Amino acid sequence: MQQCTMDRAAANTTPTLANWTHRSDFGVEQKRHRMFQKERSLCLHADGIGLEGMVVQRAECRPLVNEDYMRLKKLQLKESMKPQRLSQQLEKAVTTIFKPVANHDFNLEHDKKKKSEGKMVRAERQLVLDMLFSAFEKHQYYNIKDLVDITQQPVTYLKEIMREIGTYNSKGVHKSTWELKPEYRHYQSAEEEEEEMQTA
């Protein structure tokens, strides 16, 4: 049951705005539906409901507070408090695609490789310089990773030496590579390269 109050408009007026207002017992407006329509026109909504005619009355409805209404509000409150997502505990492990493991294969391979290579120890400075000069005689540009592989020296130690004898290219065609400073450059001539190829 609902308690309603109506205000009848004057007979000679033609209003084009209808207001339906649902109010709770506390007088707080909860819903408002407005529909603009021309006289004797058809207004279709998304849900397929159509109204035709002139609006001459306005009604304000308030629900009757009883046990049924309070039960409905309680049910709505419970539904709104339910979590949207629930975590479920699996009875057995999923073995279709991904099987949980303590450690992945690539991690084990990486650890095994590090153990086999051992920790890099700094060699004598002159020995490292000889290896670097020998490498730069073959190629003009190297990135730091290649130099580490050639010399087997720690990156920080290698960069410290390269800052003294080389320059770092931060842009251009040879970006992120090192090359020797002009005073340290000594490249093989074409004839020397041919001789090395023949002897090899």
Tab-separated table of C-alpha atoms in Angstrom:
chain	number	residue	atom	x	y	z
A	1	MET	CA	0.000	0.000	0.000
A	2	GLN	CA	1.129	3.526	-0.723
A	3	GLN	CA	0.031	6.970	0.416
A	4	CYS	CA	-0.217	9.427	-2.480
A	5	THR	CA	-0.949	13.140	-2.808
A	6	MET	CA	-1.921	14.677	-6.117
A	7	ASP	CA	-1.983	18.273	-7.380
A	8	ARG	CA	-4.366	18.752	-10.293
A	9	ALA	CA	-3.261	21.343	-12.818
A	10	ALA	CA	-5.597	23.902	-14.215
A	11	ALA	CA	-7.845	22.662	-16.983
A	12	ASN	CA	-6.815	25.321	-19.491
A	13	THR	CA	-3.040	24.678	-19.141
A	14	THR	CA	-1.024	22.230	-21.211
A	15	PRO	CA	2.100	21.186	-19.213
A	16	THR	CA	4.821	19.293	-21.042
A	17	LEU	CA	6.930	18.148	-18.053
A	18	ALA	CA	6.046	15.213	-15.810
A	19	ASN	CA	7.796	14.563	-12.502
A	20	TRP	CA	7.563	11.278	-10.643
A	21	THR	CA	9.257	11.492	-7.273
A	22	HIS	CA	9.686	8.574	-4.864
A	23	ARG	CA	10.360	9.701	-1.306
A	24	SER	CA	11.336	7.741	1.783
A	25	ASP	CA	9.958	8.381	5.263
A	26	PHE	CA	12.842	10.760	5.990
A	27	GLY	CA	11.855	13.005	3.090
A	28	VAL	CA	15.017	12.234	1.094
A	29	GLU	CA	14.471	12.145	-2.630
A	30	GLN	CA	15.663	8.819	-4.013
A	31	LYS	CA	14.533	8.691	-7.623
A	32	ARG	CA	13.353	11.268	-10.097
A	33	HIS	CA	12.192	10.508	-13.596
A	34	ARG	CA	11.594	13.347	-16.014
A	35	MET	CA	9.971	12.934	-19.367
A	36	PHE	CA	9.653	15.747	-21.901
A	37	GLN	CA	7.061	15.206	-24.588
A	38	LYS	CA	5.052	17.274	-26.995
A	39	GLU	CA	1.311	17.356	-27.000
A	40	ARG	CA	-0.172	14.098	-28.310
A	41	SER	CA	3.256	12.738	-29.268
A	42	LEU	CA	4.721	9.283	-28.657
A	43	CYS	CA	7.748	9.046	-26.331
A	44	LEU	CA	9.660	5.728	-26.495
A	45	HIS	CA	12.269	4.760	-23.883
A	46	ALA	CA	15.096	2.226	-23.907
A	47	ASP	CA	12.931	-0.378	-22.163
A	48	GLY	CA	10.263	-0.164	-24.871
A	49	ILE	CA	7.591	1.645	-22.813
A	50	GLY	CA	5.714	4.381	-24.650
A	51	LEU	CA	3.340	7.053	-23.353
A	52	GLU	CA	0.984	9.178	-25.366
A	53	GLY	CA	-1.109	12.100	-24.204
A	54	MET	CA	-0.931	15.212	-22.051
A	55	VAL	CA	0.321	15.327	-18.468
A	56	VAL	CA	-2.155	17.138	-16.234
A	57	GLN	CA	-1.363	15.691	-12.799
A	58	ARG	CA	1.626	15.404	-10.528
A	59	ALA	CA	1.857	12.722	-7.857
A	60	GLU	CA	4.229	12.316	-4.920
A	61	CYS	CA	4.189	8.789	-3.496
A	62	ARG	CA	5.587	7.617	-0.196
A	63	PRO	CA	5.752	3.922	0.768
A	64	LEU	CA	3.831	2.719	3.763
A	65	VAL	CA	6.276	1.669	6.476
A	66	ASN	CA	5.322	-1.812	7.603
A	67	GLU	CA	6.928	-5.207	8.067
A	68	ASP	CA	6.964	-5.973	4.346
A	69	TYR	CA	8.687	-2.696	3.514
A	70	MET	CA	11.293	-3.119	6.257
A	71	ARG	CA	11.937	-6.695	5.119
A	72	LEU	CA	12.508	-5.436	1.584
A	73	LYS	CA	14.957	-2.732	2.723
A	74	LYS	CA	16.807	-5.256	4.869
A	75	LEU	CA	17.125	-7.599	1.896
A	76	GLN	CA	18.430	-4.747	-0.287
A	77	LEU	CA	21.016	-3.855	2.352
A	78	LYS	CA	22.216	-7.459	2.591
A	79	GLU	CA	22.522	-7.724	-1.191
A	80	SER	CA	24.551	-4.503	-1.390
A	81	MET	CA	26.954	-5.728	1.315
A	82	LYS	CA	27.765	-8.971	-0.498
A	83	PRO	CA	31.293	-8.948	-1.966
A	84	GLN	CA	31.509	-8.867	-5.742
A	85	ARG	CA	34.394	-11.346	-5.889
A	86	LEU	CA	34.957	-14.365	-3.703
A	87	SER	CA	38.162	-16.342	-3.223
A	88	GLN	CA	37.791	-20.093	-3.506
A	89	GLN	CA	40.072	-22.739	-2.080
A	90	LEU	CA	41.046	-25.437	-4.564
A	91	GLU	CA	40.671	-29.008	-3.443
A	92	LYS	CA	43.511	-30.233	-5.664
A	93	ALA	CA	46.331	-28.587	-7.584
A	94	VAL	CA	45.789	-27.488	-11.174
A	95	THR	CA	47.989	-29.617	-13.430
A	96	THR	CA	46.618	-28.684	-16.842
A	97	ILE	CA	48.961	-25.876	-17.968
A	98	PHE	CA	50.850	-24.198	-15.153
A	99	LYS	CA	52.176	-26.380	-12.401
A	100	PRO	CA	53.509	-24.587	-9.306
A	101	VAL	CA	57.200	-25.232	-8.736
A	102	ALA	CA	59.678	-24.074	-6.128
A	103	ASN	CA	62.022	-22.619	-8.751
A	104	HIS	CA	61.815	-22.300	-12.523
A	105	ASP	CA	64.214	-23.960	-14.954
A	106	PHE	CA	65.693	-20.724	-16.312
A	107	ASN	CA	66.507	-19.579	-12.772
A	108	LEU	CA	68.268	-22.868	-12.068
A	109	GLU	CA	70.267	-22.594	-15.307
A	110	HIS	CA	71.284	-19.033	-14.472
A	111	ASP	CA	72.425	-20.007	-10.973
A	112	LYS	CA	74.312	-23.001	-12.345
A	113	LYS	CA	76.053	-20.816	-14.923
A	114	LYS	CA	77.072	-18.281	-12.283
A	115	LYS	CA	78.500	-21.011	-10.071
A	116	SER	CA	80.460	-22.569	-12.928
A	117	GLU	CA	81.912	-19.233	-14.016
A	118	GLY	CA	82.708	-18.199	-10.481
A	119	LYS	CA	82.951	-14.687	-9.137
A	120	MET	CA	84.893	-12.288	-11.352
A	121	VAL	CA	88.152	-11.192	-9.760
A	122	ARG	CA	89.988	-8.044	-10.787
A	123	ALA	CA	93.090	-8.828	-12.786
A	124	GLU	CA	96.177	-6.623	-13.036
A	125	ARG	CA	95.501	-3.329	-14.745
A	126	GLN	CA	98.148	-3.807	-17.437
A	127	LEU	CA	96.799	-7.250	-18.310
A	128	VAL	CA	93.288	-5.834	-18.745
A	129	LEU	CA	94.645	-2.983	-20.884
A	130	ASP	CA	96.437	-5.473	-23.141
A	131	MET	CA	93.234	-7.460	-23.618
A	132	LEU	CA	91.259	-4.296	-24.391
A	133	PHE	CA	93.814	-2.969	-26.896
A	134	SER	CA	93.938	-6.359	-28.568
A	135	ALA	CA	90.145	-6.398	-28.876
A	136	PHE	CA	89.947	-2.848	-30.235
A	137	GLU	CA	92.510	-3.713	-32.909
A	138	LYS	CA	89.919	-6.050	-34.407
A	139	HIS	CA	86.824	-3.855	-34.037
A	140	GLN	CA	86.379	-0.156	-33.423
A	141	TYR	CA	83.182	-0.317	-31.352
A	142	TYR	CA	82.184	-2.592	-28.451
A	143	ASN	CA	79.378	-2.525	-25.952
A	144	ILE	CA	80.178	-3.140	-22.307
A	145	LYS	CA	78.672	-6.627	-22.313
A	146	ASP	CA	81.044	-7.792	-25.053
A	147	LEU	CA	84.016	-6.290	-23.228
A	148	VAL	CA	83.025	-8.153	-20.054
A	149	ASP	CA	82.887	-11.420	-22.014
A	150	ILE	CA	86.308	-10.760	-23.550
A	151	THR	CA	88.137	-9.663	-20.416
A	152	GLN	CA	86.135	-11.558	-17.745
A	153	GLN	CA	86.337	-8.519	-15.485
A	154	PRO	CA	83.689	-6.870	-13.286
A	155	VAL	CA	81.613	-4.181	-15.001
A	156	THR	CA	82.531	-1.409	-12.566
A	157	TYR	CA	86.249	-2.129	-12.874
A	158	LEU	CA	86.003	-2.294	-16.670
A	159	LYS	CA	84.107	0.996	-16.914
A	160	GLU	CA	86.696	2.655	-14.702
A	161	ILE	CA	89.458	1.665	-17.142
A	162	MET	CA	87.400	2.497	-20.243
A	163	ARG	CA	86.743	6.040	-18.998
A	164	GLU	CA	90.505	6.637	-19.095
A	165	ILE	CA	91.291	5.127	-22.495
A	166	GLY	CA	87.965	5.347	-24.328
A	167	THR	CA	84.879	7.407	-25.031
A	168	TYR	CA	81.257	6.356	-24.676
A	169	ASN	CA	78.893	7.008	-27.600
A	170	SER	CA	75.538	8.086	-26.201
A	171	LYS	CA	73.944	8.873	-29.579
A	172	GLY	CA	74.376	8.318	-33.271
A	173	VAL	CA	74.762	5.116	-35.255
A	174	HIS	CA	77.030	3.484	-32.645
A	175	LYS	CA	74.878	4.396	-29.656
A	176	SER	CA	75.648	2.671	-26.307
A	177	THR	CA	79.109	1.518	-27.426
A	178	TRP	CA	82.684	2.278	-26.403
A	179	GLU	CA	85.609	3.231	-28.629
A	180	LEU	CA	89.218	4.134	-27.925
A	181	LYS	CA	90.362	7.722	-27.669
A	182	PRO	CA	92.337	8.934	-30.723
A	183	GLU	CA	95.674	8.771	-28.880
A	184	TYR	CA	95.171	5.061	-28.105
A	185	ARG	CA	93.888	3.936	-31.492
A	186	HIS	CA	95.946	1.506	-33.522
A	187	TYR	CA	93.998	-0.518	-36.035
A	188	GLN	CA	95.276	-3.215	-38.305
A	189	SER	CA	95.814	-2.312	-41.929
A	190	ALA	CA	94.106	-4.258	-44.691
A	191	GLU	CA	97.374	-6.061	-45.558
A	192	GLU	CA	97.884	-7.207	-41.938
A	193	GLU	CA	94.321	-8.500	-41.819
A	194	GLU	CA	94.879	-10.485	-45.008
A	195	GLU	CA	98.093	-11.965	-43.604
A	196	GLU	CA	96.292	-13.035	-40.421
A	197	MET	CA	93.532	-14.633	-42.462
A	198	GLN	CA	96.077	-16.578	-44.543
A	199	THR	CA	98.058	-17.780	-41.515
A	200	ALA	CA	94.879	-18.817	-39.734
